[in-house]
Amino acid sequence: MPCLLHLLGLAVFAQGTSEFMLSGLLPGIAADLDVSLSAAGALTSAFAVGMVLGAPLMALLSLRWPRRRALLAFLITFLLVHVVGAVTTSYGVLLATRVAAALANAGFLAVALATAVAAVAPDAKGRATSVLLGGTTMACVAGVPAGAFLAGLWGWRSAFWAVALVSVPAVVAIVRSVPAGERREAAPHAHDAHGTTHGVGATGAQGPTDTPGAAVRRTAGARRELRALRTPRLLVTLLLGALVNGATFCVFTYLAPLVTGVAGLAAGWVPAVLALFGLGSFAGVTLGGRMADARPVRLLVTGGAALLVGWVLLALTAGSPAATVVLVLVQGALSFAVGSTLISQALYAATGTPTLAGGFATAALNVGAAIGPWLGGAALAAGLGYRAPVWVGALLVASALVVGGAARLSRRPRTRACVPAPPRHP
């Protein structure tokens, strides 16, 4: 994999850390800014809403820009709003920076996914995607605990400074490694000998972008991308991604009460179990990326079925500390192996629209990340116990398997209708 992908993964690591680290910073923020804990918690919700709404919108906006300009604009905005967040004494300003950071994060991830798949062979999109998503999983393993550690030493603002600092190497890498004049998917299209249309930007070709008809062609290209997003295969893939990610975050959000209230482990075990889930997710993204390009259907079917069985087993055996610890590791790996494969399949399903496909994939995953915990919380509020979010996760994965199976059956050719009837003899 090109070195640029790993440096983009570093930026994704910083952004993932920013998204998840507030769970350990909320008490300090609430005390420092003199707001309630629930008001501080709204900072997390604001980021989630910004990610869901911002992913497709920022991806569409960035179609008018060369790839390097888009990456730099989003990443530098992300960096600067964290600096503002680190120095502000106003809750309103901090809330605004969280929305702005989410919009920049969503736009950057959409363009970074398109950049990653353009930098590798056409059949290596799964591995390229896994490198970027590895940054998100490492944020769970190392970034979030590190942010909490820094907050304990120097206050919550130090975590914001750290996120800004980690973003700097990626800025330098983009300036040095991404060509300034690289055209995008919405640029003029070329045709091969077979009449197939190809985006010039997808091949990394260079050329001026300010010709008199460039704006008209970019607008036409954006419309082409939007039309391409209506393909049933892509829509189904996005739905599956939302369901699987919903299950993942439904269980992950409520692991702490499951570990302490059902498995009977001490509260000190909670960070270790969360980190174990993160380690499993990193392993799943890495291994899944190696298989996603060659055998995606097999990985999704077997991995999805194993994921369902795993959630059911966790719900049934959560009273055993040993079983809980083992299954947390395994389920972290399966969840992210299946989830990252679905993202790469979204990019395969929309080859001519990688930026918008990446934006909608990001939005779909964040829809799952928002709806899953809400469903798990509703189950807890209904008095169904701490195992209830795990059962909800199992139902979401089961729904994904049903939807995927139905979609696959609907695409099978009906051979019987194509066989001519035998001739009748008088």
Tab-separated table of C-alpha atoms in Angstrom:
chain	number	residue	atom	x	y	z
A	1	MET	CA	0.000	0.000	0.000
A	2	PRO	CA	1.273	3.528	-0.806
A	3	CYS	CA	2.693	5.466	2.141
A	4	LEU	CA	0.115	8.197	1.528
A	5	LEU	CA	-2.680	5.822	2.576
A	6	HIS	CA	-1.079	5.249	5.966
A	7	LEU	CA	-0.710	8.992	6.518
A	8	LEU	CA	-4.346	9.505	5.533
A	9	GLY	CA	-5.085	6.751	8.043
A	10	LEU	CA	-3.269	8.861	10.651
A	11	ALA	CA	-5.666	11.730	9.935
A	12	VAL	CA	-8.602	9.324	10.223
A	13	PHE	CA	-7.115	8.176	13.552
A	14	ALA	CA	-7.139	11.771	14.810
A	15	GLN	CA	-10.703	12.263	13.593
A	16	GLY	CA	-11.903	8.998	15.131
A	17	THR	CA	-10.272	9.963	18.411
A	18	SER	CA	-12.093	13.293	18.310
A	19	GLU	CA	-15.411	11.559	17.664
A	20	PHE	CA	-15.155	9.050	20.500
A	21	MET	CA	-12.972	10.769	23.122
A	22	LEU	CA	-15.697	12.981	24.590
A	23	SER	CA	-17.077	10.031	26.552
A	24	GLY	CA	-14.108	10.408	28.909
A	25	LEU	CA	-14.025	14.224	28.851
A	26	LEU	CA	-17.641	15.164	29.595
A	27	PRO	CA	-17.333	15.643	33.390
A	28	GLY	CA	-14.353	17.963	32.964
A	29	ILE	CA	-16.067	19.946	30.189
A	30	ALA	CA	-19.271	20.296	32.204
A	31	ALA	CA	-17.386	21.549	35.285
A	32	ASP	CA	-15.096	23.898	33.350
A	33	LEU	CA	-17.825	25.529	31.242
A	34	ASP	CA	-20.425	25.442	34.032
A	35	VAL	CA	-23.026	23.432	32.117
A	36	SER	CA	-24.951	20.292	33.000
A	37	LEU	CA	-23.621	16.843	32.131
A	38	SER	CA	-26.503	16.363	29.703
A	39	ALA	CA	-25.587	19.614	27.948
A	40	ALA	CA	-21.999	18.407	27.674
A	41	GLY	CA	-23.348	15.137	26.272
A	42	ALA	CA	-25.068	17.113	23.509
A	43	LEU	CA	-21.588	17.772	22.111
A	44	THR	CA	-21.436	14.090	21.132
A	45	SER	CA	-24.878	14.227	19.534
A	46	ALA	CA	-23.909	17.359	17.592
A	47	PHE	CA	-20.890	15.560	16.145
A	48	ALA	CA	-23.009	12.552	15.141
A	49	VAL	CA	-25.612	14.741	13.411
A	50	GLY	CA	-22.856	16.631	11.611
A	51	MET	CA	-21.370	13.366	10.345
A	52	VAL	CA	-24.687	12.025	9.055
A	53	LEU	CA	-25.734	15.222	7.295
A	54	GLY	CA	-22.265	16.350	6.328
A	55	ALA	CA	-20.970	13.226	4.600
A	56	PRO	CA	-23.070	13.453	1.399
A	57	LEU	CA	-23.240	17.261	1.434
A	58	MET	CA	-19.507	17.801	1.838
A	59	ALA	CA	-18.752	15.093	-0.721
A	60	LEU	CA	-21.023	16.817	-3.234
A	61	LEU	CA	-19.507	20.229	-2.491
A	62	SER	CA	-15.963	18.926	-2.902
A	63	LEU	CA	-16.647	17.623	-6.423
A	64	ARG	CA	-15.791	21.096	-7.721
A	65	TRP	CA	-12.309	21.000	-6.183
A	66	PRO	CA	-9.123	19.146	-7.100
A	67	ARG	CA	-8.510	16.278	-4.717
A	68	ARG	CA	-5.582	17.888	-2.886
A	69	ARG	CA	-7.483	21.113	-2.315
A	70	ALA	CA	-10.461	19.199	-0.915
A	71	LEU	CA	-8.338	17.081	1.436
A	72	LEU	CA	-6.411	20.104	2.695
A	73	ALA	CA	-9.512	22.252	3.123
A	74	PHE	CA	-11.282	19.614	5.210
A	75	LEU	CA	-8.251	18.589	7.257
A	76	ILE	CA	-7.053	22.128	8.016
A	77	THR	CA	-10.599	23.118	8.988
A	78	PHE	CA	-10.737	20.103	11.283
A	79	LEU	CA	-7.389	21.063	12.821
A	80	LEU	CA	-8.306	24.731	13.340
A	81	VAL	CA	-11.694	24.102	14.949
A	82	HIS	CA	-9.955	21.877	17.503
A	83	VAL	CA	-7.606	24.734	18.290
A	84	VAL	CA	-10.632	26.990	18.766
A	85	GLY	CA	-12.292	24.344	20.921
A	86	ALA	CA	-9.169	24.037	23.039
A	87	VAL	CA	-9.076	27.748	23.896
A	88	THR	CA	-12.738	28.750	24.064
A	89	THR	CA	-14.542	29.413	27.327
A	90	SER	CA	-17.977	29.443	25.668
A	91	TYR	CA	-20.158	26.344	25.513
A	92	GLY	CA	-21.911	27.700	22.416
A	93	VAL	CA	-18.615	28.133	20.578
A	94	LEU	CA	-17.508	24.630	21.600
A	95	LEU	CA	-20.801	23.208	20.332
A	96	ALA	CA	-20.313	24.992	17.014
A	97	THR	CA	-16.786	23.616	16.706
A	98	ARG	CA	-18.101	20.086	17.176
A	99	VAL	CA	-20.531	20.514	14.284
A	100	ALA	CA	-17.818	22.085	12.120
A	101	ALA	CA	-15.366	19.306	13.010
A	102	ALA	CA	-17.944	16.666	12.067
A	103	LEU	CA	-18.625	18.313	8.706
A	104	ALA	CA	-14.899	18.496	7.988
A	105	ASN	CA	-14.405	14.914	9.170
A	106	ALA	CA	-17.219	13.649	6.943
A	107	GLY	CA	-15.924	15.491	3.891
A	108	PHE	CA	-12.345	14.407	4.468
A	109	LEU	CA	-13.280	10.741	4.853
A	110	ALA	CA	-15.341	10.777	1.649
A	111	VAL	CA	-12.504	12.305	-0.377
A	112	ALA	CA	-9.872	10.165	1.369
A	113	LEU	CA	-11.748	6.997	0.398
A	114	ALA	CA	-11.820	8.164	-3.231
A	115	THR	CA	-8.115	9.054	-3.036
A	116	ALA	CA	-7.266	5.681	-1.545
A	117	VAL	CA	-9.020	3.628	-4.219
A	118	ALA	CA	-7.500	5.819	-6.962
A	119	ALA	CA	-4.004	5.165	-5.573
A	120	VAL	CA	-4.220	1.358	-5.799
A	121	ALA	CA	-5.064	-1.248	-8.403
A	122	PRO	CA	-8.758	-1.547	-9.330
A	123	ASP	CA	-9.017	-4.885	-7.494
A	124	ALA	CA	-7.434	-3.637	-4.241
A	125	LYS	CA	-10.176	-1.352	-2.936
A	126	GLY	CA	-10.822	-3.552	0.078
A	127	ARG	CA	-7.226	-3.328	1.286
A	128	ALA	CA	-7.119	0.423	0.667
A	129	THR	CA	-10.339	0.882	2.635
A	130	SER	CA	-8.997	-1.226	5.508
A	131	VAL	CA	-5.937	1.016	5.840
A	132	LEU	CA	-8.147	4.076	6.340
A	133	LEU	CA	-10.610	2.366	8.662
A	134	GLY	CA	-7.675	0.994	10.631
A	135	GLY	CA	-7.253	4.572	11.819
A	136	THR	CA	-10.765	4.513	13.287
A	137	THR	CA	-10.210	1.227	15.085
A	138	MET	CA	-6.872	2.416	16.470
A	139	ALA	CA	-8.705	5.460	17.798
A	140	CYS	CA	-10.784	3.079	19.922
A	141	VAL	CA	-7.695	1.144	21.045
A	142	ALA	CA	-5.240	3.963	21.716
A	143	GLY	CA	-6.684	7.379	20.886
A	144	VAL	CA	-9.614	7.444	23.295
A	145	PRO	CA	-7.641	6.076	26.308
A	146	ALA	CA	-4.801	8.487	25.494
A	147	GLY	CA	-7.237	11.400	25.401
A	148	ALA	CA	-8.642	10.407	28.777
A	149	PHE	CA	-5.099	10.078	30.143
A	150	LEU	CA	-4.114	13.556	28.905
A	151	ALA	CA	-7.322	15.008	30.323
A	152	GLY	CA	-6.473	13.521	33.691
A	153	LEU	CA	-3.015	15.128	33.617
A	154	TRP	CA	-3.652	18.564	32.070
A	155	GLY	CA	-7.420	18.890	31.633
A	156	TRP	CA	-9.799	18.186	28.765
A	157	ARG	CA	-8.354	20.936	26.560
A	158	SER	CA	-5.085	19.029	26.207
A	159	ALA	CA	-6.941	16.254	24.356
A	160	PHE	CA	-8.153	18.795	21.789
A	161	TRP	CA	-4.608	20.106	21.335
A	162	ALA	CA	-3.369	16.529	20.851
A	163	VAL	CA	-5.921	15.846	18.102
A	164	ALA	CA	-4.835	19.017	16.280
A	165	LEU	CA	-1.165	18.074	16.632
A	166	VAL	CA	-1.654	14.542	15.280
A	167	SER	CA	-3.342	16.003	12.187
A	168	VAL	CA	-0.262	18.009	11.179
A	169	PRO	CA	1.763	15.138	9.603
A	170	ALA	CA	-1.194	14.270	7.368
A	171	VAL	CA	-1.381	17.876	6.167
A	172	VAL	CA	2.298	17.742	5.215
A	173	ALA	CA	1.834	14.377	3.492
A	174	ILE	CA	-1.073	15.652	1.389
A	175	VAL	CA	0.888	18.719	0.293
A	176	ARG	CA	3.846	16.563	-0.738
A	177	SER	CA	2.111	13.490	-2.160
A	178	VAL	CA	-1.197	14.498	-3.790
A	179	PRO	CA	-0.778	16.326	-7.154
A	180	ALA	CA	-2.101	19.886	-7.064
A	181	GLY	CA	-3.905	19.723	-10.416
A	182	GLU	CA	-5.421	16.266	-10.091
A	183	ARG	CA	-8.878	16.250	-11.586
A	184	ARG	CA	-11.862	14.771	-9.829
A	185	GLU	CA	-14.686	12.436	-10.799
A	186	ALA	CA	-16.829	15.361	-11.943
A	187	ALA	CA	-14.220	16.527	-14.440
A	188	PRO	CA	-14.550	15.894	-18.186
A	189	HIS	CA	-14.813	12.221	-19.046
A	190	ALA	CA	-12.859	10.317	-21.614
A	191	HIS	CA	-14.011	7.315	-23.589
A	192	ASP	CA	-12.069	4.167	-24.234
A	193	ALA	CA	-12.139	2.115	-27.396
A	194	HIS	CA	-15.263	0.317	-26.262
A	195	GLY	CA	-17.194	3.519	-25.653
A	196	THR	CA	-16.970	3.233	-21.871
A	197	THR	CA	-16.888	6.545	-20.023
A	198	HIS	CA	-14.072	7.061	-17.526
A	199	GLY	CA	-13.508	9.966	-15.177
A	200	VAL	CA	-10.167	11.556	-15.885
A	201	GLY	CA	-9.661	12.295	-12.202
A	202	ALA	CA	-10.122	8.650	-11.331
A	203	THR	CA	-6.975	7.810	-13.196
A	204	GLY	CA	-5.002	10.619	-11.653
A	205	ALA	CA	-4.524	12.521	-14.907
A	206	GLN	CA	-3.359	16.097	-14.769
A	207	GLY	CA	-4.759	19.080	-16.554
A	208	PRO	CA	-6.167	22.568	-16.172
A	209	THR	CA	-9.549	22.846	-14.481
A	210	ASP	CA	-10.444	26.453	-15.301
A	211	THR	CA	-11.387	26.196	-18.977
A	212	PRO	CA	-14.543	28.098	-20.041
A	213	GLY	CA	-16.748	24.998	-20.034
A	214	ALA	CA	-15.290	23.438	-16.901
A	215	ALA	CA	-18.084	24.607	-14.594
A	216	VAL	CA	-20.750	23.217	-16.909
A	217	ARG	CA	-18.937	19.887	-17.183
A	218	ARG	CA	-18.469	19.686	-13.401
A	219	THR	CA	-22.194	20.280	-12.878
A	220	ALA	CA	-23.012	17.559	-15.409
A	221	GLY	CA	-20.539	15.259	-13.675
A	222	ALA	CA	-22.178	15.876	-10.305
A	223	ARG	CA	-25.570	15.005	-11.801
A	224	ARG	CA	-24.079	11.823	-13.280
A	225	GLU	CA	-22.759	10.839	-9.845
A	226	LEU	CA	-26.113	11.450	-8.186
A	227	ARG	CA	-27.875	9.314	-10.811
A	228	ALA	CA	-25.335	6.520	-10.331
A	229	LEU	CA	-26.107	6.429	-6.604
A	230	ARG	CA	-29.587	5.105	-7.358
A	231	THR	CA	-28.332	1.643	-8.302
A	232	PRO	CA	-30.065	-1.058	-6.235
A	233	ARG	CA	-26.785	-2.799	-5.391
A	234	LEU	CA	-25.344	0.356	-3.829
A	235	LEU	CA	-28.530	1.189	-1.920
A	236	VAL	CA	-28.701	-2.321	-0.479
A	237	THR	CA	-25.032	-2.191	0.486
A	238	LEU	CA	-25.548	1.117	2.308
A	239	LEU	CA	-28.557	-0.306	4.164
A	240	LEU	CA	-26.550	-3.369	5.198
A	241	GLY	CA	-23.749	-1.106	6.431
A	242	ALA	CA	-26.179	0.888	8.573
A	243	LEU	CA	-27.676	-2.284	10.092
A	244	VAL	CA	-24.341	-3.938	10.874
A	245	ASN	CA	-22.837	-0.758	12.292
A	246	GLY	CA	-26.004	-0.170	14.289
A	247	ALA	CA	-25.557	-3.569	15.917
A	248	THR	CA	-21.877	-2.872	16.606
A	249	PHE	CA	-22.438	0.451	18.364
A	250	CYS	CA	-25.605	-0.715	20.097
A	251	VAL	CA	-23.562	-3.326	21.980
A	252	PHE	CA	-20.351	-1.286	22.263
A	253	THR	CA	-22.162	1.664	23.857
A	254	TYR	CA	-23.566	-0.497	26.653
A	255	LEU	CA	-20.633	-2.832	27.216
A	256	ALA	CA	-19.768	-1.205	30.552
A	257	PRO	CA	-23.027	-2.130	32.355
A	258	LEU	CA	-22.927	-5.587	30.738
A	259	VAL	CA	-19.390	-6.184	32.032
A	260	THR	CA	-20.073	-4.947	35.550
A	261	GLY	CA	-23.761	-5.746	36.017
A	262	VAL	CA	-23.985	-9.146	34.293
A	263	ALA	CA	-20.476	-10.582	33.975
A	264	GLY	CA	-19.683	-9.386	37.502
A	265	LEU	CA	-16.298	-7.865	36.684
A	266	ALA	CA	-15.010	-4.887	38.651
A	267	ALA	CA	-15.338	-1.409	37.167
A	268	GLY	CA	-11.577	-1.337	36.622
A	269	TRP	CA	-12.008	-3.990	33.944
A	270	VAL	CA	-14.182	-1.758	31.753
A	271	PRO	CA	-11.335	0.138	29.989
A	272	ALA	CA	-9.527	-3.138	29.369
A	273	VAL	CA	-12.628	-4.751	27.837
A	274	LEU	CA	-13.262	-1.700	25.655
A	275	ALA	CA	-9.637	-1.764	24.499
A	276	LEU	CA	-10.007	-5.488	23.803
A	277	PHE	CA	-12.966	-4.736	21.559
A	278	GLY	CA	-10.822	-2.144	19.806
A	279	LEU	CA	-7.989	-4.635	19.299
A	280	GLY	CA	-10.439	-7.104	17.819
A	281	SER	CA	-11.814	-4.428	15.497
A	282	PHE	CA	-8.303	-3.550	14.288
A	283	ALA	CA	-7.592	-7.214	13.588
A	284	GLY	CA	-10.925	-7.539	11.787
A	285	VAL	CA	-10.305	-4.525	9.561
A	286	THR	CA	-6.799	-5.756	8.722
A	287	LEU	CA	-7.764	-9.348	7.938
A	288	GLY	CA	-11.017	-8.343	6.278
A	289	GLY	CA	-9.148	-5.975	3.989
A	290	ARG	CA	-7.010	-8.861	2.730
A	291	MET	CA	-10.084	-10.949	1.877
A	292	ALA	CA	-12.594	-8.290	0.818
A	293	ASP	CA	-11.247	-7.907	-2.713
A	294	ALA	CA	-10.960	-11.596	-3.591
A	295	ARG	CA	-13.908	-13.206	-1.742
A	296	PRO	CA	-16.285	-10.462	-0.567
A	297	VAL	CA	-19.518	-12.472	-0.773
A	298	ARG	CA	-18.065	-15.392	1.170
A	299	LEU	CA	-16.718	-13.005	3.807
A	300	LEU	CA	-20.029	-11.181	4.154
A	301	VAL	CA	-22.142	-14.355	4.315
A	302	THR	CA	-19.950	-16.366	6.666
A	303	GLY	CA	-18.851	-13.321	8.656
A	304	GLY	CA	-22.419	-12.063	8.983
A	305	ALA	CA	-23.691	-15.461	10.112
A	306	ALA	CA	-20.830	-15.778	12.613
A	307	LEU	CA	-21.553	-12.256	13.844
A	308	LEU	CA	-25.190	-13.157	14.502
A	309	VAL	CA	-24.213	-16.346	16.337
A	310	GLY	CA	-21.654	-14.411	18.366
A	311	TRP	CA	-24.142	-11.796	19.565
A	312	VAL	CA	-26.604	-14.536	20.546
A	313	LEU	CA	-23.862	-16.387	22.432
A	314	LEU	CA	-22.806	-13.185	24.214
A	315	ALA	CA	-26.393	-12.519	25.273
A	316	LEU	CA	-26.744	-16.074	26.608
A	317	THR	CA	-23.323	-16.383	28.304
A	318	ALA	CA	-22.774	-12.813	29.519
A	319	GLY	CA	-22.872	-14.077	33.105
A	320	SER	CA	-19.512	-15.776	32.534
A	321	PRO	CA	-16.553	-13.344	32.724
A	322	ALA	CA	-14.333	-15.588	30.588
A	323	ALA	CA	-16.950	-16.026	27.855
A	324	THR	CA	-17.671	-12.289	27.841
A	325	VAL	CA	-14.017	-11.331	27.434
A	326	VAL	CA	-13.434	-13.827	24.608
A	327	LEU	CA	-16.613	-12.916	22.752
A	328	VAL	CA	-15.923	-9.183	23.012
A	329	LEU	CA	-12.617	-9.736	21.198
A	330	VAL	CA	-14.170	-12.017	18.570
A	331	GLN	CA	-17.186	-9.799	17.963
A	332	GLY	CA	-15.021	-6.722	17.590
A	333	ALA	CA	-13.078	-8.506	14.852
A	334	LEU	CA	-16.181	-9.814	13.060
A	335	SER	CA	-18.063	-6.509	13.286
A	336	PHE	CA	-15.339	-4.484	11.644
A	337	ALA	CA	-14.352	-7.160	9.135
A	338	VAL	CA	-17.939	-7.212	7.842
A	339	GLY	CA	-18.403	-3.441	8.175
A	340	SER	CA	-15.207	-2.520	6.313
A	341	THR	CA	-16.030	-5.015	3.562
A	342	LEU	CA	-19.423	-3.379	3.083
A	343	ILE	CA	-17.725	0.007	2.651
A	344	SER	CA	-15.372	-1.389	0.018
A	345	GLN	CA	-18.329	-3.027	-1.734
A	346	ALA	CA	-20.099	0.337	-1.808
A	347	LEU	CA	-17.067	1.722	-3.633
A	348	TYR	CA	-17.076	-1.225	-6.038
A	349	ALA	CA	-20.804	-0.723	-6.639
A	350	ALA	CA	-20.233	2.917	-7.575
A	351	THR	CA	-16.916	2.841	-9.420
A	352	GLY	CA	-17.623	6.069	-11.291
A	353	THR	CA	-18.752	7.934	-8.152
A	354	PRO	CA	-16.142	7.169	-5.476
A	355	THR	CA	-16.401	10.449	-3.586
A	356	LEU	CA	-20.179	10.490	-3.275
A	357	ALA	CA	-20.212	6.738	-2.620
A	358	GLY	CA	-17.694	7.294	0.168
A	359	GLY	CA	-19.811	10.138	1.518
A	360	PHE	CA	-22.995	8.099	1.564
A	361	ALA	CA	-21.163	5.111	3.057
A	362	THR	CA	-19.895	7.375	5.836
A	363	ALA	CA	-23.422	8.681	6.392
A	364	ALA	CA	-24.881	5.160	6.450
A	365	LEU	CA	-22.375	3.996	9.055
A	366	ASN	CA	-23.102	7.025	11.214
A	367	VAL	CA	-26.848	6.485	10.882
A	368	GLY	CA	-26.200	3.034	12.318
A	369	ALA	CA	-23.963	4.495	15.019
A	370	ALA	CA	-26.808	6.812	16.050
A	371	ILE	CA	-29.793	4.465	15.727
A	372	GLY	CA	-28.129	1.421	17.318
A	373	PRO	CA	-27.395	3.031	20.715
A	374	TRP	CA	-30.850	4.642	20.673
A	375	LEU	CA	-32.505	1.250	20.195
A	376	GLY	CA	-30.312	-0.276	22.885
A	377	GLY	CA	-31.185	2.563	25.267
A	378	ALA	CA	-34.889	2.097	24.524
A	379	ALA	CA	-34.575	-1.593	25.395
A	380	LEU	CA	-32.866	-0.693	28.673
A	381	ALA	CA	-35.505	1.947	29.452
A	382	ALA	CA	-38.183	-0.705	28.920
A	383	GLY	CA	-36.673	-2.688	31.787
A	384	LEU	CA	-35.383	-5.576	29.658
A	385	GLY	CA	-32.023	-5.734	31.438
A	386	TYR	CA	-28.391	-5.202	30.493
A	387	ARG	CA	-28.418	-8.095	28.009
A	388	ALA	CA	-31.113	-6.365	25.955
A	389	PRO	CA	-28.736	-4.252	23.804
A	390	VAL	CA	-26.939	-7.456	22.779
A	391	TRP	CA	-30.225	-8.994	21.687
A	392	VAL	CA	-31.018	-5.803	19.767
A	393	GLY	CA	-27.629	-6.108	18.059
A	394	ALA	CA	-28.448	-9.694	17.120
A	395	LEU	CA	-31.783	-8.612	15.631
A	396	LEU	CA	-30.096	-5.897	13.570
A	397	VAL	CA	-27.571	-8.377	12.140
A	398	ALA	CA	-30.356	-10.875	11.462
A	399	SER	CA	-32.210	-8.124	9.592
A	400	ALA	CA	-29.086	-7.447	7.539
A	401	LEU	CA	-28.799	-11.124	6.609
A	402	VAL	CA	-32.450	-11.226	5.551
A	403	VAL	CA	-32.117	-8.063	3.466
A	404	GLY	CA	-28.888	-9.266	1.868
A	405	GLY	CA	-30.336	-12.688	1.108
A	406	ALA	CA	-33.495	-11.220	-0.407
A	407	ALA	CA	-31.463	-8.829	-2.566
A	408	ARG	CA	-29.249	-11.642	-3.790
A	409	LEU	CA	-32.221	-13.835	-4.683
A	410	SER	CA	-33.877	-10.958	-6.549
A	411	ARG	CA	-30.786	-10.576	-8.757
A	412	ARG	CA	-30.708	-14.221	-9.844
A	413	PRO	CA	-31.658	-14.659	-13.503
A	414	ARG	CA	-34.914	-16.490	-14.029
A	415	THR	CA	-33.626	-19.099	-16.421
A	416	ARG	CA	-36.903	-20.923	-16.705
A	417	ALA	CA	-38.556	-17.932	-18.349
A	418	CYS	CA	-35.813	-17.878	-20.962
A	419	VAL	CA	-36.173	-21.525	-22.052
A	420	PRO	CA	-38.336	-21.800	-25.159
A	421	ALA	CA	-41.316	-24.055	-24.949
A	422	PRO	CA	-41.031	-27.362	-26.831
A	423	PRO	CA	-42.763	-27.385	-30.215
A	424	ARG	CA	-46.216	-28.863	-30.356
A	425	HIS	CA	-46.871	-31.683	-32.789
A	426	PRO	CA	-50.255	-32.090	-34.392
